[in-house]
XYZ file of C-alpha atoms in Angstrom:
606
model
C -76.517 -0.186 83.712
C -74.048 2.437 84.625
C -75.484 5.288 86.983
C -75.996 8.797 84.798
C -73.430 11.582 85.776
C -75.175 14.917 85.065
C -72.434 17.174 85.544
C -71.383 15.481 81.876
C -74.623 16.190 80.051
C -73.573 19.678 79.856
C -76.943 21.147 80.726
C -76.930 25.239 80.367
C -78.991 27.622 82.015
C -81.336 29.945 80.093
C -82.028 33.378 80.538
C -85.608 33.301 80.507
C -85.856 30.807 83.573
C -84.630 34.116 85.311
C -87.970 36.002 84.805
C -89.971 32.627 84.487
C -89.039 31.170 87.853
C -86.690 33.839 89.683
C -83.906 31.401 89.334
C -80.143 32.570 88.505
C -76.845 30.912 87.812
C -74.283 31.162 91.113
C -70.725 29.353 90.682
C -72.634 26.889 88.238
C -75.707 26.329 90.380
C -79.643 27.535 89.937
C -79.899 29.561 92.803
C -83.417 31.443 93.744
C -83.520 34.926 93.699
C -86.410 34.776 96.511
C -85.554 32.590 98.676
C -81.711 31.837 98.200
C -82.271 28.023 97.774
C -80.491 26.058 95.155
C -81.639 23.247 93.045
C -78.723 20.570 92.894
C -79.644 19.376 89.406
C -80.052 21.967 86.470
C -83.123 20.801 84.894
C -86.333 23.024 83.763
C -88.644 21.016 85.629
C -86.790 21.267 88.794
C -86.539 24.963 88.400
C -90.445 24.686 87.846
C -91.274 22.828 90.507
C -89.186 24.783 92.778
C -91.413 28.088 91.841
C -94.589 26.374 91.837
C -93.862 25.342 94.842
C -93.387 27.830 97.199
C -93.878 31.003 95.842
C -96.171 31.231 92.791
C -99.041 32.906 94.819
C -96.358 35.894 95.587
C -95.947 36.900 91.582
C -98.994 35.689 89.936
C -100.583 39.172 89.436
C -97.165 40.484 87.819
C -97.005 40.742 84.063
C -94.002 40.186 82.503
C -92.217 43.306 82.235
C -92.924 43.584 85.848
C -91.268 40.231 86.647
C -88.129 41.524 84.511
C -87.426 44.318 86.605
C -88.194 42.418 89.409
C -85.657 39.400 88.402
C -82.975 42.387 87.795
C -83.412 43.924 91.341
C -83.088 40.819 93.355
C -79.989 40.106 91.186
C -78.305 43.243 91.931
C -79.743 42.634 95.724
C -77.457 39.229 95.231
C -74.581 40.707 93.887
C -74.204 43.213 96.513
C -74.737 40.561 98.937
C -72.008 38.802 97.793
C -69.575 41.684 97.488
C -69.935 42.549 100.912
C -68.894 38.974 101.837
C -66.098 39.047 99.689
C -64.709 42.525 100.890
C -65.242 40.869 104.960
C -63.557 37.787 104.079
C -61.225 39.635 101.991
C -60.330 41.894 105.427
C -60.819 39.039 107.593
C -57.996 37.164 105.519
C -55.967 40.493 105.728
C -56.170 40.453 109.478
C -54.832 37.163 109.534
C -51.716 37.849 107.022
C -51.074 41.274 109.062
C -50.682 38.945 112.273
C -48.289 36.250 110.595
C -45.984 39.096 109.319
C -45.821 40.663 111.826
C -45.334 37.940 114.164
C -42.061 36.767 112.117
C -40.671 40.701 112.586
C -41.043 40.113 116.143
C -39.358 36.763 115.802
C -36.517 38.185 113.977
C -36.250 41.025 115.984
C -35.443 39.191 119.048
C -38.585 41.105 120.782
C -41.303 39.443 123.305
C -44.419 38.085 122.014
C -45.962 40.893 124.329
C -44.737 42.975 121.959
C -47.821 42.432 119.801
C -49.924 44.789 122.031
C -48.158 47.515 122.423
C -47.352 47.076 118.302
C -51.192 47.063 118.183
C -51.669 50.184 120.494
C -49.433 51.905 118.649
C -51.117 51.378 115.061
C -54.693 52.112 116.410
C -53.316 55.531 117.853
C -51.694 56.220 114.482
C -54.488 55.105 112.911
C -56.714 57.370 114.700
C -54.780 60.037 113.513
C -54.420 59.429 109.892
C -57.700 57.475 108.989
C -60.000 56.995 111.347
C -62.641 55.756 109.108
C -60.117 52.506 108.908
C -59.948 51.866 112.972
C -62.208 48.528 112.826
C -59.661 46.968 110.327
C -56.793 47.484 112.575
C -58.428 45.923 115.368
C -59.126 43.187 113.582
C -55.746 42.249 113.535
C -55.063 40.015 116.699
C -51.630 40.778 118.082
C -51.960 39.044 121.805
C -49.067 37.392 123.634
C -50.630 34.053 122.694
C -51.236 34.564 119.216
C -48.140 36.071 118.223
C -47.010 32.802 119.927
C -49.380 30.480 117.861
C -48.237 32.346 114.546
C -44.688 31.715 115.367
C -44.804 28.261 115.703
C -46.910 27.881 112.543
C -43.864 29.975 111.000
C -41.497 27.762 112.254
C -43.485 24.518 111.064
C -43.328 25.760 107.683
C -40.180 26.424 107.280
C -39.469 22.964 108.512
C -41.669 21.579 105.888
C -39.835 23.181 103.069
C -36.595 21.738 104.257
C -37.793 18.559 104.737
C -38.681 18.608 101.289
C -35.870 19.969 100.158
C -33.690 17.154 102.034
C -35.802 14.737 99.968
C -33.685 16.108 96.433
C -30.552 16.052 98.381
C -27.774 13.893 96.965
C -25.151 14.815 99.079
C -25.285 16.623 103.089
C -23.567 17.258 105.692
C -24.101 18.336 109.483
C -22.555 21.445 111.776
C -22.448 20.186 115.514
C -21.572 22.599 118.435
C -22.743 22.825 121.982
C -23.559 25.472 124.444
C -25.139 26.822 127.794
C -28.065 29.234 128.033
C -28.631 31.586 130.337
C -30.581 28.651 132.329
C -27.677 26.745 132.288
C -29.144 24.315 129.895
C -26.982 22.137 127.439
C -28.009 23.450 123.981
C -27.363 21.073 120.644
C -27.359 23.354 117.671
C -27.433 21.565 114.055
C -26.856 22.513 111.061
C -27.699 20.917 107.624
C -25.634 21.865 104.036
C -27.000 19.850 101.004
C -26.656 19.973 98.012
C -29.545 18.699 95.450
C -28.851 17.353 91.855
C -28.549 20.660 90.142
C -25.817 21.498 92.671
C -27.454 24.142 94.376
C -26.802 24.397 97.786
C -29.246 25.102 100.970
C -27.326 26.433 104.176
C -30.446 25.974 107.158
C -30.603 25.620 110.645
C -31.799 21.741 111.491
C -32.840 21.686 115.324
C -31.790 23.169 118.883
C -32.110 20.411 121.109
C -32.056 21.360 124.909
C -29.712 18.861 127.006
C -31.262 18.430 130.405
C -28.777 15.694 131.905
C -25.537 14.219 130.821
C -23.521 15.893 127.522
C -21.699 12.178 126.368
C -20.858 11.608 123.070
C -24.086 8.968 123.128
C -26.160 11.773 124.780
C -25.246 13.999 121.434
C -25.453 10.801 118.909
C -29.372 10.122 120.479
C -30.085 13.920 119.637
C -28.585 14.222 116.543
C -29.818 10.425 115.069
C -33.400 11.812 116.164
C -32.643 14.656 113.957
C -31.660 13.166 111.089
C -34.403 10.820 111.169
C -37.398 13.062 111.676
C -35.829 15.297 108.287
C -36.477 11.622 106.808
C -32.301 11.929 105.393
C -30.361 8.683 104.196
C -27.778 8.113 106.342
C -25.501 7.249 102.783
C -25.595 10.121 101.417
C -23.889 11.853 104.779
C -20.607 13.305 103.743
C -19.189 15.524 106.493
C -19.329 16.189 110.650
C -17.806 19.390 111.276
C -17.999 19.769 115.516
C -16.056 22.084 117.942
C -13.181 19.782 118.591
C -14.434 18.453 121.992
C -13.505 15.221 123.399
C -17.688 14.250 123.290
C -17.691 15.256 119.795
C -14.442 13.726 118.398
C -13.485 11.090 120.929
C -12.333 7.410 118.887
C -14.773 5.388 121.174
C -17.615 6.663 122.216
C -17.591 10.321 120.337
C -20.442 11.473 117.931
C -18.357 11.431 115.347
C -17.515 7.576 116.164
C -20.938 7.003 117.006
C -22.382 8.320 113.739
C -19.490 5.664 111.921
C -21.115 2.948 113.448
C -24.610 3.908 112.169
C -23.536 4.380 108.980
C -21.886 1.151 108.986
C -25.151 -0.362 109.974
C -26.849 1.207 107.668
C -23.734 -0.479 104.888
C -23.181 3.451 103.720
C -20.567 3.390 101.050
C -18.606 6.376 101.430
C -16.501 7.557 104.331
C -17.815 10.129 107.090
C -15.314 12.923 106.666
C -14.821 14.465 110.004
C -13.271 18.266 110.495
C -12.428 20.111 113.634
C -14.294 23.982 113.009
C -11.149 25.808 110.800
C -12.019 28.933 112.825
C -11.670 27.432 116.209
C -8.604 26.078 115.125
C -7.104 28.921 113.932
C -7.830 30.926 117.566
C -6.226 28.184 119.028
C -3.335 28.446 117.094
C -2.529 31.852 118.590
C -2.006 30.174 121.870
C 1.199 28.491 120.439
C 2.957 31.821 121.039
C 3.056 31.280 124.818
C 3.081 35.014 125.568
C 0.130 34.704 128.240
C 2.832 37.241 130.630
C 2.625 39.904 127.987
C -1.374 39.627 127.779
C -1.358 39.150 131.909
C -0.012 42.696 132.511
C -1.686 44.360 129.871
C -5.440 42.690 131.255
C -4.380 43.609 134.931
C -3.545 47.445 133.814
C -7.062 47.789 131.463
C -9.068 46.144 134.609
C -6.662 48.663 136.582
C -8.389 51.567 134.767
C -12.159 50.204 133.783
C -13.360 48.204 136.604
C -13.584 51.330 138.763
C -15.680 54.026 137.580
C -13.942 56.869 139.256
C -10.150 55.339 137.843
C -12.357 55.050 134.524
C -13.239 58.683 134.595
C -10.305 60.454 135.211
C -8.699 57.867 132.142
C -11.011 59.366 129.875
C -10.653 63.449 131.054
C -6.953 62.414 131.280
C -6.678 61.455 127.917
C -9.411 64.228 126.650
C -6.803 67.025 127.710
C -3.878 65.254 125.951
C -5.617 65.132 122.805
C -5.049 61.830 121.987
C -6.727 60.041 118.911
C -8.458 57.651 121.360
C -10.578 58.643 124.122
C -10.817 55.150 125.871
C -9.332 51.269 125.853
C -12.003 48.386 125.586
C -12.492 45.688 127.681
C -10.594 42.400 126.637
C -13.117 38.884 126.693
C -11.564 35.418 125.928
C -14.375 34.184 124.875
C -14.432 36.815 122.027
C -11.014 36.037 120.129
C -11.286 39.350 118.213
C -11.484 41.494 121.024
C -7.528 41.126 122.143
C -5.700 42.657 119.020
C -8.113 45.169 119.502
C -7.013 45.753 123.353
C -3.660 45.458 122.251
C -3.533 47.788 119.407
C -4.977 50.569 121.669
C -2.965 49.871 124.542
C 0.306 49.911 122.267
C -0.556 53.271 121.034
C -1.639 54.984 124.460
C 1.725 53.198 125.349
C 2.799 56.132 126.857
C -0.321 57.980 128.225
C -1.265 55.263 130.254
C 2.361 55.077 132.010
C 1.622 58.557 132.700
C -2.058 58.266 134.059
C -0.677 54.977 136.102
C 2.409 57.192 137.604
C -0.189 59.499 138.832
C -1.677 57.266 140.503
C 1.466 56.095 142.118
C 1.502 52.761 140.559
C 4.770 51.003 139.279
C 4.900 51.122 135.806
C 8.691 49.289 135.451
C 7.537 46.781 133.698
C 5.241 48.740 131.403
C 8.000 50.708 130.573
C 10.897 48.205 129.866
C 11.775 47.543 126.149
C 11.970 44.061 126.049
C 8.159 44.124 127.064
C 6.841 47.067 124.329
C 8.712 44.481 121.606
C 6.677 41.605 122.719
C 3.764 43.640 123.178
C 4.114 45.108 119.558
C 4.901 41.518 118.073
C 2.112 40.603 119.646
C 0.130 43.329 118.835
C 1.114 42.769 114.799
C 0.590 39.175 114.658
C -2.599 39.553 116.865
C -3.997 41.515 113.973
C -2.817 39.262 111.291
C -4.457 36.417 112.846
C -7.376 38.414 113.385
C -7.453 39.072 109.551
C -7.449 35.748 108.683
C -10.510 35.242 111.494
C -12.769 37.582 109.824
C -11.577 36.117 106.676
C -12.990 32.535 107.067
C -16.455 33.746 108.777
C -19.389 34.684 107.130
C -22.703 32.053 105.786
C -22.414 30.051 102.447
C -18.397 29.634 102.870
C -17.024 27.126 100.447
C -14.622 24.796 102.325
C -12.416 24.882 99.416
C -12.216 28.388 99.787
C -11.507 28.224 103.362
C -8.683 25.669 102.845
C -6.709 28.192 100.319
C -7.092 30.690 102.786
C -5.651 28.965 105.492
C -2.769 27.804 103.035
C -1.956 30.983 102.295
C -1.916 31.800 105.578
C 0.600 29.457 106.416
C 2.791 30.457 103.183
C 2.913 34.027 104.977
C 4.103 32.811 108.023
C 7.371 30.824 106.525
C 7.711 34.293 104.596
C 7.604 36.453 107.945
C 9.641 33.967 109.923
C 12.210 34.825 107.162
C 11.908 38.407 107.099
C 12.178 38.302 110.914
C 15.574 37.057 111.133
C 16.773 39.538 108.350
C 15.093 42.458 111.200
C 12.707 43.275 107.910
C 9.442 44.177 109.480
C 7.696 45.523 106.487
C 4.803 43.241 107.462
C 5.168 44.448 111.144
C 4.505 47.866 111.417
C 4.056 47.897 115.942
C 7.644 46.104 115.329
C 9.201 48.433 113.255
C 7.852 51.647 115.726
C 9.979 50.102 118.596
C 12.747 49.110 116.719
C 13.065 53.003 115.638
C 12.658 54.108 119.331
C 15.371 51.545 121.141
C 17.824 53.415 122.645
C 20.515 50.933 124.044
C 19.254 47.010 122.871
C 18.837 45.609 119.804
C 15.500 44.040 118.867
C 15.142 40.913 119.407
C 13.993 39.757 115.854
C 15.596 35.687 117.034
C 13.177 35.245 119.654
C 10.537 36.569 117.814
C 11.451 34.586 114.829
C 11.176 31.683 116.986
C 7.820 32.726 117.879
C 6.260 32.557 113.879
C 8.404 28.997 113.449
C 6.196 27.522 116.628
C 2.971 29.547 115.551
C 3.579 27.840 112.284
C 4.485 24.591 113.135
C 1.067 24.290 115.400
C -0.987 25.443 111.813
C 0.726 22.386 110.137
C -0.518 20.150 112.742
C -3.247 21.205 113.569
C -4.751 21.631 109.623
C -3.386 18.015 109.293
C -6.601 16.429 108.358
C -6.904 19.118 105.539
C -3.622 18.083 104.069
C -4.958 14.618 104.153
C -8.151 16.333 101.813
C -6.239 18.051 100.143
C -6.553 16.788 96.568
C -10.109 16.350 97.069
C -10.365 19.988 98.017
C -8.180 21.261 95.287
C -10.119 19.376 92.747
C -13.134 21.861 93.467
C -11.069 24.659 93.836
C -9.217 24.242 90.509
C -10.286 21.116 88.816
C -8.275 22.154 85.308
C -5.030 22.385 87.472
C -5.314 18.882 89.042
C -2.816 16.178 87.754
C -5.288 13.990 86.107
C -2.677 10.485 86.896
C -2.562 11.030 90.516
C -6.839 11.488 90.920
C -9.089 8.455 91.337
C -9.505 6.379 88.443
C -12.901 7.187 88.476
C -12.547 10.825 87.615
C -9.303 10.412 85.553
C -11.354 10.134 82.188
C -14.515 12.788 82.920
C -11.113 14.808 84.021
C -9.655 14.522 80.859
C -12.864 15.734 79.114
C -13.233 18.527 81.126
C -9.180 20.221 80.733
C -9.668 19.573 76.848
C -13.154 21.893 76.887
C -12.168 25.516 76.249
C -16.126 26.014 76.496
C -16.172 24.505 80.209
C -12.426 26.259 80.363
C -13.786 29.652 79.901
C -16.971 29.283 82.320
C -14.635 28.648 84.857
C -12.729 31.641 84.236
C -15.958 33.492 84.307
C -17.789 32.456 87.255
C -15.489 30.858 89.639
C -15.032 28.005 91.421
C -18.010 27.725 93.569
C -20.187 28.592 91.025
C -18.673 26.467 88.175
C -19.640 23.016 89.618
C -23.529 23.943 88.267
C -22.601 23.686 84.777
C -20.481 20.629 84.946
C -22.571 18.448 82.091
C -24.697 15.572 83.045
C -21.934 13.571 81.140
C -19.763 13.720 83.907
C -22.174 12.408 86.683
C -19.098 11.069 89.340
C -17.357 14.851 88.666
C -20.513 15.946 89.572
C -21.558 13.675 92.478
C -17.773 14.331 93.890
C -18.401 18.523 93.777
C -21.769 17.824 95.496
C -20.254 16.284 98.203
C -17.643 18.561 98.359
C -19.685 21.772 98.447
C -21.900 20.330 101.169
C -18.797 19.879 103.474
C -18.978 22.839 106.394
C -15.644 24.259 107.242
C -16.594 25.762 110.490
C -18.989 25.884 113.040
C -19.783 30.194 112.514
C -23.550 29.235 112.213
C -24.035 27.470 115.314
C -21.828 30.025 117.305
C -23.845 32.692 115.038
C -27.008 31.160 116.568
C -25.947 30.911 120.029
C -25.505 34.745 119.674
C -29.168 34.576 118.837
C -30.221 32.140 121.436
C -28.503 34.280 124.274
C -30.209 37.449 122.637
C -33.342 35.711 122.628
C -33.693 33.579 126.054
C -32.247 36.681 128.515
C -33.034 36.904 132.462
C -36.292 38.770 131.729
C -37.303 35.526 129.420
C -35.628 32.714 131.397
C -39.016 30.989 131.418
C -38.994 31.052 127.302
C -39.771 27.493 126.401
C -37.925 25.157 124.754
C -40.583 24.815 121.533
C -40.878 28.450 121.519
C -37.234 29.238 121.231
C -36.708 27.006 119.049
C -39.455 28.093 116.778
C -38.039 31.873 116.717
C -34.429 30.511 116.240
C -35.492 29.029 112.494
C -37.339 31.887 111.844
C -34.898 34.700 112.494
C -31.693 31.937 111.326
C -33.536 31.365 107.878
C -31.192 32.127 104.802
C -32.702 30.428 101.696
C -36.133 29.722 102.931
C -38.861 32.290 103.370
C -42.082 31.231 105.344
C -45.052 30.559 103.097
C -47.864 32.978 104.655
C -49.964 32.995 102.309
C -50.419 28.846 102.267
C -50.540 29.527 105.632
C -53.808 32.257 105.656
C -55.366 29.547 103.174
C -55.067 26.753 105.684
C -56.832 29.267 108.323
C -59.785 29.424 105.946
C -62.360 31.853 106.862
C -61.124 32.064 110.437
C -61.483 35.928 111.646
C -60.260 36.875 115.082
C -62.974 39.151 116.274
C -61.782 42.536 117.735
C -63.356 41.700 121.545
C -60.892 38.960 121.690
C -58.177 40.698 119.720
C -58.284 43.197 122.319
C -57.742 40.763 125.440
């Protein structure tokens, strides 16, 4: 016989069992109004029983009208009861939420977890001010060094969660690999994930920092970067691109992590083809050493050190050029490290050109060389190509950059540079405006518009080499970038025919023209599935490694010699937090999980 289930026999609960037996209904239980017991099955005789019980001899003598108004106060008793548990759970829970957003501020912020306190301090002090009557429920909220700490990492653990469920939906990735050296002088791995799921929306995160105690091989990185991969729970087949800083532990043929990550994927019989890329922006900084015009850049680092590294030189710079009037009142520093910051030293020095010859004379330094033309038109070249190669710098950073987008940029680049060679020869420098300044001010030479010539043929010969293995892409890349202009004979014969269908749509045609390439490949119809699976894999692709240099900004911002002793967990808890783009930490699910935990304000206040 099968065993009775009572919560299906529907059983109500009548009003007159309130006066009858003090009993009311709580969350769909009999609850007694004098005791606070509850019955666990709603029957009458229960209720009865109950009453009879234990406390008949208390209400005998009431009639009842008496036992009414008694029933009604207890109930409001109940309910107000019950409010004020709400209203402290509600605050408790309140408390809690304060302490997680505020903990992800601090995380952001690049601040101390100590930071909590004197955050705390400061909002009891204002709070004394403005409402006093409201002091208890800012103490509530626990801000100490070691819960700020807690709340970060539950941050952090979150976020991870939501990737790794968004990697699950991912039918196409691909990784961003660099390497650095904290302030500890600690090898630091920095990942980076792109997928791209089966609507073709993309998700730009940070994967993992993973500290590198020993050696830096290019098994060392594969170890770190398989672990990765395999805690995020990815299928190695549906990798599509490395992008890495070009270094011999990253790209060697043997024993690299790009070769290394080959061999898994062989292993693991993944059908398509790891495509590797050296960062575009790295590339591109290296290019600019293909001018060989280190003795130009020599004398113009020795006369800025001349003038900053002592403070009293420094000083009379600035007065000096205070009482001339110039438009500048100072020259920067110049960093190799920070490829921007030359055509910045070089543009100012070119312009106080003549104001520093003056300060340097007065100083009885020789200033021949500073002085001779042949110098001011490298310096100027240099100056004006410096700036165009910083254009093109700035152009290809930034988050969510579209590697097609980041080729045609680079092409164009290189169609300047035939056009400039050109112009060069033919002494036009329309596109060379430090140029053209010297040329007018020569008083005996020509300008030496060969040489320099010369200069833009070898700067653009080493773009052509080394953007070789973009060539080699090149129809792949131009088939997200314009896929109505691609010659449909020369694609793979797997696309020829979706191809065809999509040049002959003027609907798809003009959806193009409206939202551009990048966002186009989202309404490519599900009757084109290997268009589709191709622009996945293509807008995964990274064409740089900006995010992990980006981070390293943040790491080094982060882990300073006042928090050298920042552990490795930690940082790399507050490094997804304050890297996050497209994922926002859940607090909420998080203040649920806590349940009715409340941080009283004793400990709050440790």
């Amino acid at each position: 016989m099968a065993k009775r289930k009572v919560d299906t026999e529907n059983r109500g609960f009548q009003t007159r069992w309130e006066s009858e037996y003090m009993f009311t209904k709580v969350a769909g239980k009999p609850v007694c109004l004098l005791c606070g017991e509850s019955v666990a099955v709603l029957k009458e005789y229960n209720l009865r029983r109950h009453y009879e019980t234990k406390h008949a001899d208390k209400n005998k003598n009431m009639d009842m009208e008496q036992r009414l108004q008694k029933a009604e106060e207890l109930k409001r008793g109940l309910k107000s009861r019950q409010a004020l548990f709400k209203k402290a759970k509600s605050q408790g829970q309140a408390a809690v939420k304060a302490s997680f957003i505020l903990a992800e501020e601090i995380a952001k912020s690049a601040r101390p977890f100590t930071e909590g306190d004197f955050i705390k301090n400061c909002m009891i002090k204002v709070c004394d001010e403005v409402c006093p009557e409201k002091r208890q429920l800012f103490l509530n909220v626990s801000l100490s060094r070691n819960t700020i700490a807690e709340r970060v990492d539950q941050l952090s653990i979150n976020l991870k969660e939501q990737l790794v469920k968004k990697g699950k939906d991912f039918i196409a990735y691909s990784l961003a690999v660099d390497e650095s050296t904290d302030i500890s002088d600690i090898a630091q791995l920095s990942i980076f994930i792109r997928g791209v799921d089966s609507n073709l929306s993309v998700t730009e995160e940070f994967l993992a920092l993973r500290p590198m105690h020993g050696t830096t091989t290019g098994h060392d990185l594969y170890e770190e970067v398989s672990r990765c991969v395999n805690e995020m729970e990815l299928p190695w087949e549906k990798l599509v691109g490395l992008t890495t800083d070009g270094a011999p532990a990253m790209c060697g043929h043997r024993s690299g992590l790009v070769a290394k990550i080959r061999e898994k994927m062989q292993e693991e019989n993944a059908t398509g083809e790891l495509t590797a890329y050296h960062c575009i922006i790295h590339q591109e900084a290296l290019c600019g050493k293909a001018l060989k015009m280190e003795h130009v850049m020599s004398i113009i680092k020795r006369t800025v050190n001349f003038i900053r590294a002592k403070g009293l030189n420094h000083r009379q710079f600035k007065a000096f050029l205070t009482e001339l009037e110039t438009e500048h009142g100072d020259l920067p520093y110049h960093t190799e490290v920070r490829w921007l910051s030359q055509g910045k030293v070089l543009q100012r020095c070119f312009e106080l050109r003549e104001e520093i010859c003056l300060f340097l004379d007065s100083k009885g330094k020789d200033t021949t060389q500073l002085r001779d033309e042949m110098f001011l038109c490298e310096m100027a070249f240099l100056c004006d190509i410096t700036s165009h190669l910083n254009a093109i710098n700035l152009q290809l950073q930034g988050r969510d950059r579209v590697i097609s987008d980041m080729y045609s940029t680079v092409k164009a680049f290189k169609t300047k540079l035939t056009l400039w060679e050109t112009q060069m020869r033919k002494e036009n420098l329309s596109h060379f405006p430090s140029c053209q300044t010297m040329k007018e001010k020569l008083s005996t030479s020509a300008f030496p518009s060969t040489q320099l010539a010369d200069k833009i043929g070898m700067l653009a010969a080493d773009f052509r080499r080394r953007f070789a293995d973009f060539e080699a892409q090149k129809s792949r890349l131009e088939l997200l970038g314009n896929p109505f202009a691609v010659d449909v004979e020369s694609s793979p014969p797997n696309l020829q025919m979706e191809l065809i269908d999509l040049q002959c749509n003027d609907a798809l045609r003009a959806k193009y023209a409206a939202v551009g390439a990048a966002e186009f490949a989202r309404f490519l119809p599900g009757t084109m599935p290997q268009l589709r699976i191709q622009a996945a894999q293509t807008l995964s692709m990274f064409g740089s490694t900006y995010l992990c240099e980006q981070l390293f900004s943040l790491m080094n911002l982060n882990k300073t010699s006042h928090r050298s002793r920042l552990t490795a967990e930690h940082l790399h808890s507050i490094l997804r937090i304050s890297s996050a783009q497209s994922l926002t930490p859940n607090i909420d699910e998080l203040v649920e999980k806590m349940g009715h935990h409340q941080v009283s304000p004793s400990t709050s206040n440790k």
